[in-house]
Amino acid sequence: MNELTPEEAHVIVDKGTERPFSGKYYEHYAPGIYVCRRCEEPLYRSEDKFRSGCGWPSFDDEIPGKVKRVPDPDGRRIEIVCSNCGAHLGHVFTGEMFTIKNTRHCVNSLSMKFISRSEDDS
């Protein structure tokens, strides 16, 4: 497990949320993969990322088996966590019609680390 900064721990461990439009990966569209900041498990492919305008990185699909969905205690939203280490990623929403897949994973940049395709291929 990677050591987390206090800000990362607030999001990943305490299930906090970074400020909208402030995350490192909000407007980031380079080819590669996004991995869990805590355990480095691959979570999302860059080709599944899209512009939603919501203020956080948005993906309409995850790498199969890598993201677990957990209902929030109040039942109003579905939390998404890393299936390997349980790190809080954000929430998933359906029915918004942003993409053909009709799914939006709204993910905190602090929950992820990006590995560019050129680094990935080396």
Short mmCIF file of the N, C-alpha and C atoms (twelve columns), coordinates in Angstrom:
data_MODEL
# 
_entry.id   MODEL 
# 
loop_
_atom_site.group_PDB 
_atom_site.id 
_atom_site.type_symbol 
_atom_site.label_atom_id 
_atom_site.label_alt_id 
_atom_site.label_comp_id 
_atom_site.label_asym_id 
_atom_site.label_seq_id 
_atom_site.Cartn_x 
_atom_site.Cartn_y 
_atom_site.Cartn_z 
_atom_site.pdbx_PDB_model_num 
ATOM 1   N N  . MET A 1   0.848   -1.193 0.000   1 
ATOM 2   C CA . MET A 1   0.000   0.000  0.000   1 
ATOM 3   C C  . MET A 1   0.892   1.254  0.000   1 
ATOM 4   N N  . ASN A 2   0.481   2.230  -0.782  1 
ATOM 5   C CA . ASN A 2   1.215   3.497  -0.834  1 
ATOM 6   C C  . ASN A 2   0.842   4.368  0.356   1 
ATOM 7   N N  . GLU A 3   1.807   5.146  0.819   1 
ATOM 8   C CA . GLU A 3   1.535   6.116  1.876   1 
ATOM 9   C C  . GLU A 3   0.705   7.256  1.277   1 
ATOM 10  N N  . LEU A 4   -0.286  7.729  2.021   1 
ATOM 11  C CA . LEU A 4   -1.181  8.780  1.539   1 
ATOM 12  C C  . LEU A 4   -0.905  10.093 2.249   1 
ATOM 13  N N  . THR A 5   -1.070  11.194 1.511   1 
ATOM 14  C CA . THR A 5   -1.014  12.509 2.138   1 
ATOM 15  C C  . THR A 5   -2.286  12.673 2.972   1 
ATOM 16  N N  . PRO A 6   -2.326  13.637 3.885   1 
ATOM 17  C CA . PRO A 6   -3.555  13.863 4.649   1 
ATOM 18  C C  . PRO A 6   -4.765  14.154 3.746   1 
ATOM 19  N N  . GLU A 7   -4.560  14.905 2.663   1 
ATOM 20  C CA . GLU A 7   -5.654  15.223 1.738   1 
ATOM 21  C C  . GLU A 7   -6.144  13.954 1.028   1 
ATOM 22  N N  . GLU A 8   -5.219  13.099 0.589   1 
ATOM 23  C CA . GLU A 8   -5.594  11.837 -0.056  1 
ATOM 24  C C  . GLU A 8   -6.329  10.927 0.924   1 
ATOM 25  N N  . ALA A 9   -5.830  10.841 2.165   1 
ATOM 26  C CA . ALA A 9   -6.470  10.004 3.179   1 
ATOM 27  C C  . ALA A 9   -7.887  10.480 3.467   1 
ATOM 28  N N  . HIS A 10  -8.104  11.792 3.475   1 
ATOM 29  C CA . HIS A 10  -9.450  12.331 3.708   1 
ATOM 30  C C  . HIS A 10  -10.434 11.789 2.671   1 
ATOM 31  N N  . VAL A 11  -10.005 11.726 1.422   1 
ATOM 32  C CA . VAL A 11  -10.872 11.234 0.337   1 
ATOM 33  C C  . VAL A 11  -10.927 9.709  0.330   1 
ATOM 34  N N  . ILE A 12  -9.782  9.056  0.333   1 
ATOM 35  C CA . ILE A 12  -9.690  7.608  0.129   1 
ATOM 36  C C  . ILE A 12  -10.151 6.799  1.341   1 
ATOM 37  N N  . VAL A 13  -9.766  7.237  2.531   1 
ATOM 38  C CA . VAL A 13  -10.083 6.483  3.755   1 
ATOM 39  C C  . VAL A 13  -11.363 6.996  4.408   1 
ATOM 40  N N  . ASP A 14  -11.472 8.343  4.524   1 
ATOM 41  C CA . ASP A 14  -12.616 8.950  5.214   1 
ATOM 42  C C  . ASP A 14  -13.805 9.205  4.300   1 
ATOM 43  N N  . LYS A 15  -13.686 8.831  3.021   1 
ATOM 44  C CA . LYS A 15  -14.760 8.969  2.027   1 
ATOM 45  C C  . LYS A 15  -15.173 10.425 1.791   1 
ATOM 46  N N  . GLY A 16  -14.173 11.293 1.792   1 
ATOM 47  C CA . GLY A 16  -14.412 12.704 1.507   1 
ATOM 48  C C  . GLY A 16  -14.517 12.949 0.011   1 
ATOM 49  N N  . THR A 17  -14.662 14.209 -0.351  1 
ATOM 50  C CA . THR A 17  -14.772 14.610 -1.754  1 
ATOM 51  C C  . THR A 17  -13.904 15.831 -1.990  1 
ATOM 52  N N  . GLU A 18  -13.114 15.801 -3.058  1 
ATOM 53  C CA . GLU A 18  -12.326 16.988 -3.394  1 
ATOM 54  C C  . GLU A 18  -13.248 18.046 -4.003  1 
ATOM 55  N N  . ARG A 19  -12.807 19.292 -3.962  1 
ATOM 56  C CA . ARG A 19  -13.615 20.378 -4.525  1 
ATOM 57  C C  . ARG A 19  -13.817 20.165 -6.028  1 
ATOM 58  N N  . PRO A 20  -15.014 20.465 -6.544  1 
ATOM 59  C CA . PRO A 20  -15.238 20.313 -7.985  1 
ATOM 60  C C  . PRO A 20  -14.301 21.214 -8.786  1 
ATOM 61  N N  . PHE A 21  -13.914 20.743 -9.950  1 
ATOM 62  C CA . PHE A 21  -13.054 21.450 -10.909 1 
ATOM 63  C C  . PHE A 21  -11.635 21.681 -10.389 1 
ATOM 64  N N  . SER A 22  -11.253 21.032 -9.293  1 
ATOM 65  C CA . SER A 22  -9.922  21.250 -8.713  1 
ATOM 66  C C  . SER A 22  -8.972  20.085 -8.941  1 
ATOM 67  N N  . GLY A 23  -9.475  18.938 -9.348  1 
ATOM 68  C CA . GLY A 23  -8.656  17.731 -9.443  1 
ATOM 69  C C  . GLY A 23  -7.695  17.723 -10.614 1 
ATOM 70  N N  . LYS A 24  -6.573  17.102 -10.403 1 
ATOM 71  C CA . LYS A 24  -5.502  16.981 -11.399 1 
ATOM 72  C C  . LYS A 24  -5.982  16.324 -12.699 1 
ATOM 73  N N  . TYR A 25  -6.923  15.394 -12.612 1 
ATOM 74  C CA . TYR A 25  -7.343  14.644 -13.796 1 
ATOM 75  C C  . TYR A 25  -8.689  15.079 -14.371 1 
ATOM 76  N N  . TYR A 26  -9.247  16.184 -13.879 1 
ATOM 77  C CA . TYR A 26  -10.550 16.630 -14.376 1 
ATOM 78  C C  . TYR A 26  -10.527 16.843 -15.893 1 
ATOM 79  N N  . GLU A 27  -9.582  17.614 -16.395 1 
ATOM 80  C CA . GLU A 27  -9.473  17.885 -17.839 1 
ATOM 81  C C  . GLU A 27  -8.234  17.199 -18.412 1 
ATOM 82  N N  . HIS A 28  -8.036  15.959 -18.067 1 
ATOM 83  C CA . HIS A 28  -6.863  15.196 -18.493 1 
ATOM 84  C C  . HIS A 28  -7.330  14.100 -19.448 1 
ATOM 85  N N  . TYR A 29  -6.800  14.084 -20.680 1 
ATOM 86  C CA . TYR A 29  -7.290  13.136 -21.680 1 
ATOM 87  C C  . TYR A 29  -6.169  12.413 -22.425 1 
ATOM 88  N N  . ALA A 30  -5.000  12.273 -21.822 1 
ATOM 89  C CA . ALA A 30  -3.901  11.537 -22.450 1 
ATOM 90  C C  . ALA A 30  -4.219  10.039 -22.456 1 
ATOM 91  N N  . PRO A 31  -3.673  9.286  -23.415 1 
ATOM 92  C CA . PRO A 31  -3.908  7.844  -23.441 1 
ATOM 93  C C  . PRO A 31  -3.146  7.125  -22.328 1 
ATOM 94  N N  . GLY A 32  -3.836  6.199  -21.671 1 
ATOM 95  C CA . GLY A 32  -3.214  5.435  -20.599 1 
ATOM 96  C C  . GLY A 32  -4.263  4.815  -19.696 1 
ATOM 97  N N  . ILE A 33  -3.856  4.487  -18.469 1 
ATOM 98  C CA . ILE A 33  -4.787  3.913  -17.508 1 
ATOM 99  C C  . ILE A 33  -4.702  4.671  -16.189 1 
ATOM 100 N N  . TYR A 34  -5.798  4.636  -15.464 1 
ATOM 101 C CA . TYR A 34  -5.883  5.236  -14.137 1 
ATOM 102 C C  . TYR A 34  -5.892  4.093  -13.133 1 
ATOM 103 N N  . VAL A 35  -4.990  4.182  -12.148 1 
ATOM 104 C CA . VAL A 35  -4.866  3.135  -11.135 1 
ATOM 105 C C  . VAL A 35  -5.220  3.709  -9.770  1 
ATOM 106 N N  . CYS A 36  -5.526  2.842  -8.837  1 
ATOM 107 C CA . CYS A 36  -5.837  3.248  -7.469  1 
ATOM 108 C C  . CYS A 36  -4.605  3.894  -6.839  1 
ATOM 109 N N  . ARG A 37  -4.787  5.055  -6.247  1 
ATOM 110 C CA . ARG A 37  -3.671  5.756  -5.619  1 
ATOM 111 C C  . ARG A 37  -3.101  4.950  -4.446  1 
ATOM 112 N N  . ARG A 38  -3.944  4.210  -3.743  1 
ATOM 113 C CA . ARG A 38  -3.467  3.488  -2.561  1 
ATOM 114 C C  . ARG A 38  -2.771  2.167  -2.914  1 
ATOM 115 N N  . CYS A 39  -3.352  1.353  -3.815  1 
ATOM 116 C CA . CYS A 39  -2.765  0.033  -4.068  1 
ATOM 117 C C  . CYS A 39  -2.264  -0.170 -5.500  1 
ATOM 118 N N  . GLU A 40  -2.516  0.798  -6.383  1 
ATOM 119 C CA . GLU A 40  -2.092  0.776  -7.786  1 
ATOM 120 C C  . GLU A 40  -2.790  -0.279 -8.647  1 
ATOM 121 N N  . GLU A 41  -3.954  -0.726 -8.203  1 
ATOM 122 C CA . GLU A 41  -4.777  -1.630 -9.009  1 
ATOM 123 C C  . GLU A 41  -5.333  -0.846 -10.207 1 
ATOM 124 N N  . PRO A 42  -5.224  -1.351 -11.434 1 
ATOM 125 C CA . PRO A 42  -5.808  -0.658 -12.589 1 
ATOM 126 C C  . PRO A 42  -7.333  -0.543 -12.430 1 
ATOM 127 N N  . LEU A 43  -7.881  0.658  -12.671 1 
ATOM 128 C CA . LEU A 43  -9.309  0.911  -12.479 1 
ATOM 129 C C  . LEU A 43  -10.030 1.300  -13.769 1 
ATOM 130 N N  . TYR A 44  -9.449  2.265  -14.500 1 
ATOM 131 C CA . TYR A 44  -10.120 2.847  -15.671 1 
ATOM 132 C C  . TYR A 44  -9.148  3.020  -16.828 1 
ATOM 133 N N  . ARG A 45  -9.665  2.884  -18.044 1 
ATOM 134 C CA . ARG A 45  -8.911  3.167  -19.259 1 
ATOM 135 C C  . ARG A 45  -9.247  4.585  -19.737 1 
ATOM 136 N N  . SER A 46  -8.268  5.252  -20.308 1 
ATOM 137 C CA . SER A 46  -8.486  6.625  -20.792 1 
ATOM 138 C C  . SER A 46  -9.578  6.683  -21.858 1 
ATOM 139 N N  . GLU A 47  -9.744  5.627  -22.650 1 
ATOM 140 C CA . GLU A 47  -10.772 5.668  -23.694 1 
ATOM 141 C C  . GLU A 47  -12.189 5.627  -23.135 1 
ATOM 142 N N  . ASP A 48  -12.345 5.337  -21.855 1 
ATOM 143 C CA . ASP A 48  -13.662 5.351  -21.216 1 
ATOM 144 C C  . ASP A 48  -13.941 6.662  -20.470 1 
ATOM 145 N N  . LYS A 49  -13.009 7.608  -20.558 1 
ATOM 146 C CA . LYS A 49  -13.165 8.906  -19.900 1 
ATOM 147 C C  . LYS A 49  -13.904 9.864  -20.843 1 
ATOM 148 N N  . PHE A 50  -14.756 10.705 -20.283 1 
ATOM 149 C CA . PHE A 50  -15.488 11.662 -21.119 1 
ATOM 150 C C  . PHE A 50  -15.716 12.962 -20.356 1 
ATOM 151 N N  . ARG A 51  -16.036 14.011 -21.110 1 
ATOM 152 C CA . ARG A 51  -16.316 15.327 -20.526 1 
ATOM 153 C C  . ARG A 51  -17.778 15.375 -20.097 1 
ATOM 154 N N  . SER A 52  -18.001 15.467 -18.788 1 
ATOM 155 C CA . SER A 52  -19.381 15.532 -18.297 1 
ATOM 156 C C  . SER A 52  -19.736 16.930 -17.804 1 
ATOM 157 N N  . GLY A 53  -18.720 17.745 -17.503 1 
ATOM 158 C CA . GLY A 53  -18.968 19.072 -16.960 1 
ATOM 159 C C  . GLY A 53  -19.340 19.068 -15.487 1 
ATOM 160 N N  . CYS A 54  -19.222 17.915 -14.822 1 
ATOM 161 C CA . CYS A 54  -19.672 17.796 -13.427 1 
ATOM 162 C C  . CYS A 54  -18.645 18.300 -12.416 1 
ATOM 163 N N  . GLY A 55  -17.389 18.477 -12.833 1 
ATOM 164 C CA . GLY A 55  -16.366 18.968 -11.917 1 
ATOM 165 C C  . GLY A 55  -15.377 17.919 -11.454 1 
ATOM 166 N N  . TRP A 56  -15.616 16.655 -11.815 1 
ATOM 167 C CA . TRP A 56  -14.724 15.558 -11.445 1 
ATOM 168 C C  . TRP A 56  -14.480 14.695 -12.676 1 
ATOM 169 N N  . PRO A 57  -13.381 13.934 -12.706 1 
ATOM 170 C CA . PRO A 57  -13.170 13.010 -13.822 1 
ATOM 171 C C  . PRO A 57  -14.354 12.049 -13.947 1 
ATOM 172 N N  . SER A 58  -14.787 11.816 -15.179 1 
ATOM 173 C CA . SER A 58  -15.944 10.962 -15.442 1 
ATOM 174 C C  . SER A 58  -15.578 9.849  -16.414 1 
ATOM 175 N N  . PHE A 59  -16.023 8.656  -16.104 1 
ATOM 176 C CA . PHE A 59  -15.794 7.475  -16.932 1 
ATOM 177 C C  . PHE A 59  -17.127 6.766  -17.123 1 
ATOM 178 N N  . ASP A 60  -17.351 6.190  -18.319 1 
ATOM 179 C CA . ASP A 60  -18.607 5.462  -18.519 1 
ATOM 180 C C  . ASP A 60  -18.425 3.949  -18.436 1 
ATOM 181 N N  . ASP A 61  -17.228 3.517  -18.028 1 
ATOM 182 C CA . ASP A 61  -16.979 2.096  -17.831 1 
ATOM 183 C C  . ASP A 61  -15.730 1.949  -16.977 1 
ATOM 184 N N  . GLU A 62  -15.629 0.798  -16.295 1 
ATOM 185 C CA . GLU A 62  -14.448 0.490  -15.500 1 
ATOM 186 C C  . GLU A 62  -13.769 -0.744 -16.076 1 
ATOM 187 N N  . ILE A 63  -12.542 -1.016 -15.666 1 
ATOM 188 C CA . ILE A 63  -11.894 -2.260 -16.041 1 
ATOM 189 C C  . ILE A 63  -12.650 -3.368 -15.307 1 
ATOM 190 N N  . PRO A 64  -13.121 -4.384 -16.027 1 
ATOM 191 C CA . PRO A 64  -13.968 -5.416 -15.406 1 
ATOM 192 C C  . PRO A 64  -13.370 -5.997 -14.120 1 
ATOM 193 N N  . GLY A 65  -14.207 -6.027 -13.081 1 
ATOM 194 C CA . GLY A 65  -13.831 -6.610 -11.805 1 
ATOM 195 C C  . GLY A 65  -12.990 -5.736 -10.892 1 
ATOM 196 N N  . LYS A 66  -12.673 -4.513 -11.314 1 
ATOM 197 C CA . LYS A 66  -11.750 -3.668 -10.545 1 
ATOM 198 C C  . LYS A 66  -12.437 -2.619 -9.677  1 
ATOM 199 N N  . VAL A 67  -13.713 -2.344 -9.922  1 
ATOM 200 C CA . VAL A 67  -14.453 -1.335 -9.166  1 
ATOM 201 C C  . VAL A 67  -15.693 -1.989 -8.564  1 
ATOM 202 N N  . LYS A 68  -15.848 -1.821 -7.269  1 
ATOM 203 C CA . LYS A 68  -16.989 -2.405 -6.556  1 
ATOM 204 C C  . LYS A 68  -18.007 -1.303 -6.256  1 
ATOM 205 N N  . ARG A 69  -19.278 -1.624 -6.394  1 
ATOM 206 C CA . ARG A 69  -20.370 -0.682 -6.113  1 
ATOM 207 C C  . ARG A 69  -20.987 -1.016 -4.760  1 
ATOM 208 N N  . VAL A 70  -21.143 0.010  -3.912  1 
ATOM 209 C CA . VAL A 70  -21.673 -0.164 -2.561  1 
ATOM 210 C C  . VAL A 70  -22.728 0.915  -2.302  1 
ATOM 211 N N  . PRO A 71  -23.959 0.538  -1.960  1 
ATOM 212 C CA . PRO A 71  -24.969 1.564  -1.668  1 
ATOM 213 C C  . PRO A 71  -24.545 2.413  -0.458  1 
ATOM 214 N N  . ASP A 72  -24.712 3.745  -0.557  1 
ATOM 215 C CA . ASP A 72  -24.489 4.630  0.591   1 
ATOM 216 C C  . ASP A 72  -25.472 4.242  1.692   1 
ATOM 217 N N  . PRO A 73  -25.125 4.479  2.948   1 
ATOM 218 C CA . PRO A 73  -26.026 4.121  4.057   1 
ATOM 219 C C  . PRO A 73  -27.441 4.702  3.925   1 
ATOM 220 N N  . ASP A 74  -27.557 5.905  3.339   1 
ATOM 221 C CA . ASP A 74  -28.881 6.524  3.196   1 
ATOM 222 C C  . ASP A 74  -29.635 6.004  1.966   1 
ATOM 223 N N  . GLY A 75  -28.963 5.191  1.136   1 
ATOM 224 C CA . GLY A 75  -29.610 4.604  -0.029  1 
ATOM 225 C C  . GLY A 75  -29.805 5.542  -1.203  1 
ATOM 226 N N  . ARG A 76  -29.297 6.757  -1.117  1 
ATOM 227 C CA . ARG A 76  -29.527 7.743  -2.179  1 
ATOM 228 C C  . ARG A 76  -28.523 7.660  -3.325  1 
ATOM 229 N N  . ARG A 77  -27.311 7.195  -3.028  1 
ATOM 230 C CA . ARG A 77  -26.279 7.105  -4.068  1 
ATOM 231 C C  . ARG A 77  -25.562 5.764  -3.967  1 
ATOM 232 N N  . ILE A 78  -24.800 5.460  -5.014  1 
ATOM 233 C CA . ILE A 78  -23.982 4.246  -5.039  1 
ATOM 234 C C  . ILE A 78  -22.518 4.667  -5.023  1 
ATOM 235 N N  . GLU A 79  -21.829 4.289  -3.953  1 
ATOM 236 C CA . GLU A 79  -20.401 4.565  -3.820  1 
ATOM 237 C C  . GLU A 79  -19.625 3.577  -4.687  1 
ATOM 238 N N  . ILE A 80  -18.484 4.030  -5.224  1 
ATOM 239 C CA . ILE A 80  -17.581 3.133  -5.929  1 
ATOM 240 C C  . ILE A 80  -16.264 3.088  -5.163  1 
ATOM 241 N N  . VAL A 81  -15.743 1.864  -5.002  1 
ATOM 242 C CA . VAL A 81  -14.496 1.646  -4.287  1 
ATOM 243 C C  . VAL A 81  -13.608 0.710  -5.092  1 
ATOM 244 N N  . CYS A 82  -12.318 0.773  -4.837  1 
ATOM 245 C CA . CYS A 82  -11.371 -0.155 -5.444  1 
ATOM 246 C C  . CYS A 82  -11.693 -1.552 -4.932  1 
ATOM 247 N N  . SER A 83  -11.862 -2.497 -5.842  1 
ATOM 248 C CA . SER A 83  -12.217 -3.856 -5.421  1 
ATOM 249 C C  . SER A 83  -11.056 -4.561 -4.726  1 
ATOM 250 N N  . ASN A 84  -9.845  -4.068 -4.888  1 
ATOM 251 C CA . ASN A 84  -8.683  -4.695 -4.267  1 
ATOM 252 C C  . ASN A 84  -8.465  -4.232 -2.821  1 
ATOM 253 N N  . CYS A 85  -8.508  -2.903 -2.586  1 
ATOM 254 C CA . CYS A 85  -8.171  -2.386 -1.256  1 
ATOM 255 C C  . CYS A 85  -9.307  -1.628 -0.574  1 
ATOM 256 N N  . GLY A 86  -10.412 -1.406 -1.272  1 
ATOM 257 C CA . GLY A 86  -11.555 -0.710 -0.683  1 
ATOM 258 C C  . GLY A 86  -11.445 0.798  -0.653  1 
ATOM 259 N N  . ALA A 87  -10.465 1.378  -1.334  1 
ATOM 260 C CA . ALA A 87  -10.299 2.833  -1.362  1 
ATOM 261 C C  . ALA A 87  -11.527 3.498  -1.970  1 
ATOM 262 N N  . HIS A 88  -12.009 4.567  -1.333  1 
ATOM 263 C CA . HIS A 88  -13.138 5.332  -1.861  1 
ATOM 264 C C  . HIS A 88  -12.698 6.034  -3.135  1 
ATOM 265 N N  . LEU A 89  -13.473 5.858  -4.205  1 
ATOM 266 C CA . LEU A 89  -13.197 6.506  -5.484  1 
ATOM 267 C C  . LEU A 89  -14.146 7.657  -5.745  1 
ATOM 268 N N  . GLY A 90  -15.414 7.469  -5.442  1 
ATOM 269 C CA . GLY A 90  -16.439 8.471  -5.729  1 
ATOM 270 C C  . GLY A 90  -17.797 7.795  -5.740  1 
ATOM 271 N N  . HIS A 91  -18.620 8.162  -6.746  1 
ATOM 272 C CA . HIS A 91  -19.963 7.590  -6.870  1 
ATOM 273 C C  . HIS A 91  -20.255 7.307  -8.336  1 
ATOM 274 N N  . VAL A 92  -21.204 6.405  -8.569  1 
ATOM 275 C CA . VAL A 92  -21.612 6.078  -9.934  1 
ATOM 276 C C  . VAL A 92  -23.080 6.464  -10.102 1 
ATOM 277 N N  . PHE A 93  -23.387 7.012  -11.277 1 
ATOM 278 C CA . PHE A 93  -24.739 7.468  -11.590 1 
ATOM 279 C C  . PHE A 93  -25.159 6.864  -12.919 1 
ATOM 280 N N  . THR A 94  -26.424 6.544  -13.046 1 
ATOM 281 C CA . THR A 94  -26.962 6.021  -14.306 1 
ATOM 282 C C  . THR A 94  -28.188 6.843  -14.693 1 
ATOM 283 N N  . GLY A 95  -28.545 6.750  -15.965 1 
ATOM 284 C CA . GLY A 95  -29.749 7.419  -16.442 1 
ATOM 285 C C  . GLY A 95  -29.578 8.867  -16.833 1 
ATOM 286 N N  . GLU A 96  -28.346 9.360  -16.915 1 
ATOM 287 C CA . GLU A 96  -28.117 10.771 -17.254 1 
ATOM 288 C C  . GLU A 96  -27.944 11.008 -18.754 1 
ATOM 289 N N  . MET A 97  -27.748 9.938  -19.525 1 
ATOM 290 C CA . MET A 97  -27.621 9.990  -20.985 1 
ATOM 291 C C  . MET A 97  -26.423 10.806 -21.495 1 
ATOM 292 N N  . PHE A 98  -25.325 10.849 -20.719 1 
ATOM 293 C CA . PHE A 98  -24.113 11.520 -21.199 1 
ATOM 294 C C  . PHE A 98  -23.442 10.728 -22.316 1 
ATOM 295 N N  . THR A 99  -23.507 9.398  -22.232 1 
ATOM 296 C CA . THR A 99  -22.888 8.523  -23.232 1 
ATOM 297 C C  . THR A 99  -23.870 7.395  -23.563 1 
ATOM 298 N N  . ILE A 100 -23.542 6.623  -24.570 1 
ATOM 299 C CA . ILE A 100 -24.378 5.489  -24.962 1 
ATOM 300 C C  . ILE A 100 -24.493 4.478  -23.820 1 
ATOM 301 N N  . LYS A 101 -23.436 4.331  -23.031 1 
ATOM 302 C CA . LYS A 101 -23.457 3.378  -21.915 1 
ATOM 303 C C  . LYS A 101 -24.335 3.867  -20.757 1 
ATOM 304 N N  . ASN A 102 -24.693 5.166  -20.775 1 
ATOM 305 C CA . ASN A 102 -25.637 5.740  -19.804 1 
ATOM 306 C C  . ASN A 102 -25.177 5.569  -18.347 1 
ATOM 307 N N  . THR A 103 -23.858 5.610  -18.145 1 
ATOM 308 C CA . THR A 103 -23.263 5.454  -16.820 1 
ATOM 309 C C  . THR A 103 -22.195 6.526  -16.642 1 
ATOM 310 N N  . ARG A 104 -22.118 7.085  -15.431 1 
ATOM 311 C CA . ARG A 104 -21.061 8.060  -15.132 1 
ATOM 312 C C  . ARG A 104 -20.425 7.714  -13.796 1 
ATOM 313 N N  . HIS A 105 -19.167 7.265  -13.863 1 
ATOM 314 C CA . HIS A 105 -18.364 7.096  -12.659 1 
ATOM 315 C C  . HIS A 105 -17.756 8.466  -12.376 1 
ATOM 316 N N  . CYS A 106 -18.167 9.078  -11.301 1 
ATOM 317 C CA . CYS A 106 -17.697 10.400 -10.883 1 
ATOM 318 C C  . CYS A 106 -16.601 10.152 -9.847  1 
ATOM 319 N N  . VAL A 107 -15.339 10.346 -10.253 1 
ATOM 320 C CA . VAL A 107 -14.198 9.883  -9.468  1 
ATOM 321 C C  . VAL A 107 -13.334 11.060 -9.005  1 
ATOM 322 N N  . ASN A 108 -12.919 11.021 -7.760  1 
ATOM 323 C CA . ASN A 108 -11.985 12.020 -7.233  1 
ATOM 324 C C  . ASN A 108 -10.603 11.795 -7.849  1 
ATOM 325 N N  . SER A 109 -9.973  12.859 -8.350  1 
ATOM 326 C CA . SER A 109 -8.610  12.744 -8.879  1 
ATOM 327 C C  . SER A 109 -7.652  12.226 -7.814  1 
ATOM 328 N N  . LEU A 110 -7.868  12.634 -6.564  1 
ATOM 329 C CA . LEU A 110 -6.982  12.211 -5.481  1 
ATOM 330 C C  . LEU A 110 -7.025  10.700 -5.239  1 
ATOM 331 N N  . SER A 111 -8.040  10.017 -5.730  1 
ATOM 332 C CA . SER A 111 -8.165  8.572  -5.554  1 
ATOM 333 C C  . SER A 111 -7.385  7.789  -6.603  1 
ATOM 334 N N  . MET A 112 -6.845  8.489  -7.602  1 
ATOM 335 C CA . MET A 112 -6.209  7.801  -8.724  1 
ATOM 336 C C  . MET A 112 -4.801  8.313  -8.991  1 
ATOM 337 N N  . LYS A 113 -4.090  7.518  -9.750  1 
ATOM 338 C CA . LYS A 113 -2.794  7.882  -10.306 1 
ATOM 339 C C  . LYS A 113 -2.864  7.499  -11.779 1 
ATOM 340 N N  . PHE A 114 -2.292  8.316  -12.651 1 
ATOM 341 C CA . PHE A 114 -2.345  8.049  -14.092 1 
ATOM 342 C C  . PHE A 114 -1.036  7.453  -14.567 1 
ATOM 343 N N  . ILE A 115 -1.134  6.434  -15.404 1 
ATOM 344 C CA . ILE A 115 0.032   5.843  -16.061 1 
ATOM 345 C C  . ILE A 115 -0.170  6.002  -17.558 1 
ATOM 346 N N  . SER A 116 0.699   6.792  -18.187 1 
ATOM 347 C CA . SER A 116 0.528   7.057  -19.616 1 
ATOM 348 C C  . SER A 116 0.769   5.791  -20.427 1 
ATOM 349 N N  . ARG A 117 0.175   5.738  -21.597 1 
ATOM 350 C CA . ARG A 117 0.310   4.566  -22.462 1 
ATOM 351 C C  . ARG A 117 1.773   4.316  -22.774 1 
ATOM 352 N N  . SER A 118 2.585   5.352  -22.966 1 
ATOM 353 C CA . SER A 118 4.003   5.147  -23.279 1 
ATOM 354 C C  . SER A 118 4.725   4.499  -22.088 1 
ATOM 355 N N  . GLU A 119 4.393   4.890  -20.850 1 
ATOM 356 C CA . GLU A 119 4.994   4.255  -19.665 1 
ATOM 357 C C  . GLU A 119 4.477   2.831  -19.531 1 
ATOM 358 N N  . ASP A 120 3.200   2.630  -19.847 1 
ATOM 359 C CA . ASP A 120 2.531   1.345  -19.718 1 
ATOM 360 C C  . ASP A 120 3.129   0.314  -20.681 1 
ATOM 361 N N  . ASP A 121 3.557   0.774  -21.871 1 
ATOM 362 C CA . ASP A 121 4.061   -0.122 -22.900 1 
ATOM 363 C C  . ASP A 121 5.550   -0.452 -22.715 1 
ATOM 364 N N  . SER A 122 6.229   0.290  -21.889 1 
ATOM 365 C CA . SER A 122 7.679   0.081  -21.769 1 
ATOM 366 C C  . SER A 122 8.030   -1.111 -20.918 1 
# 
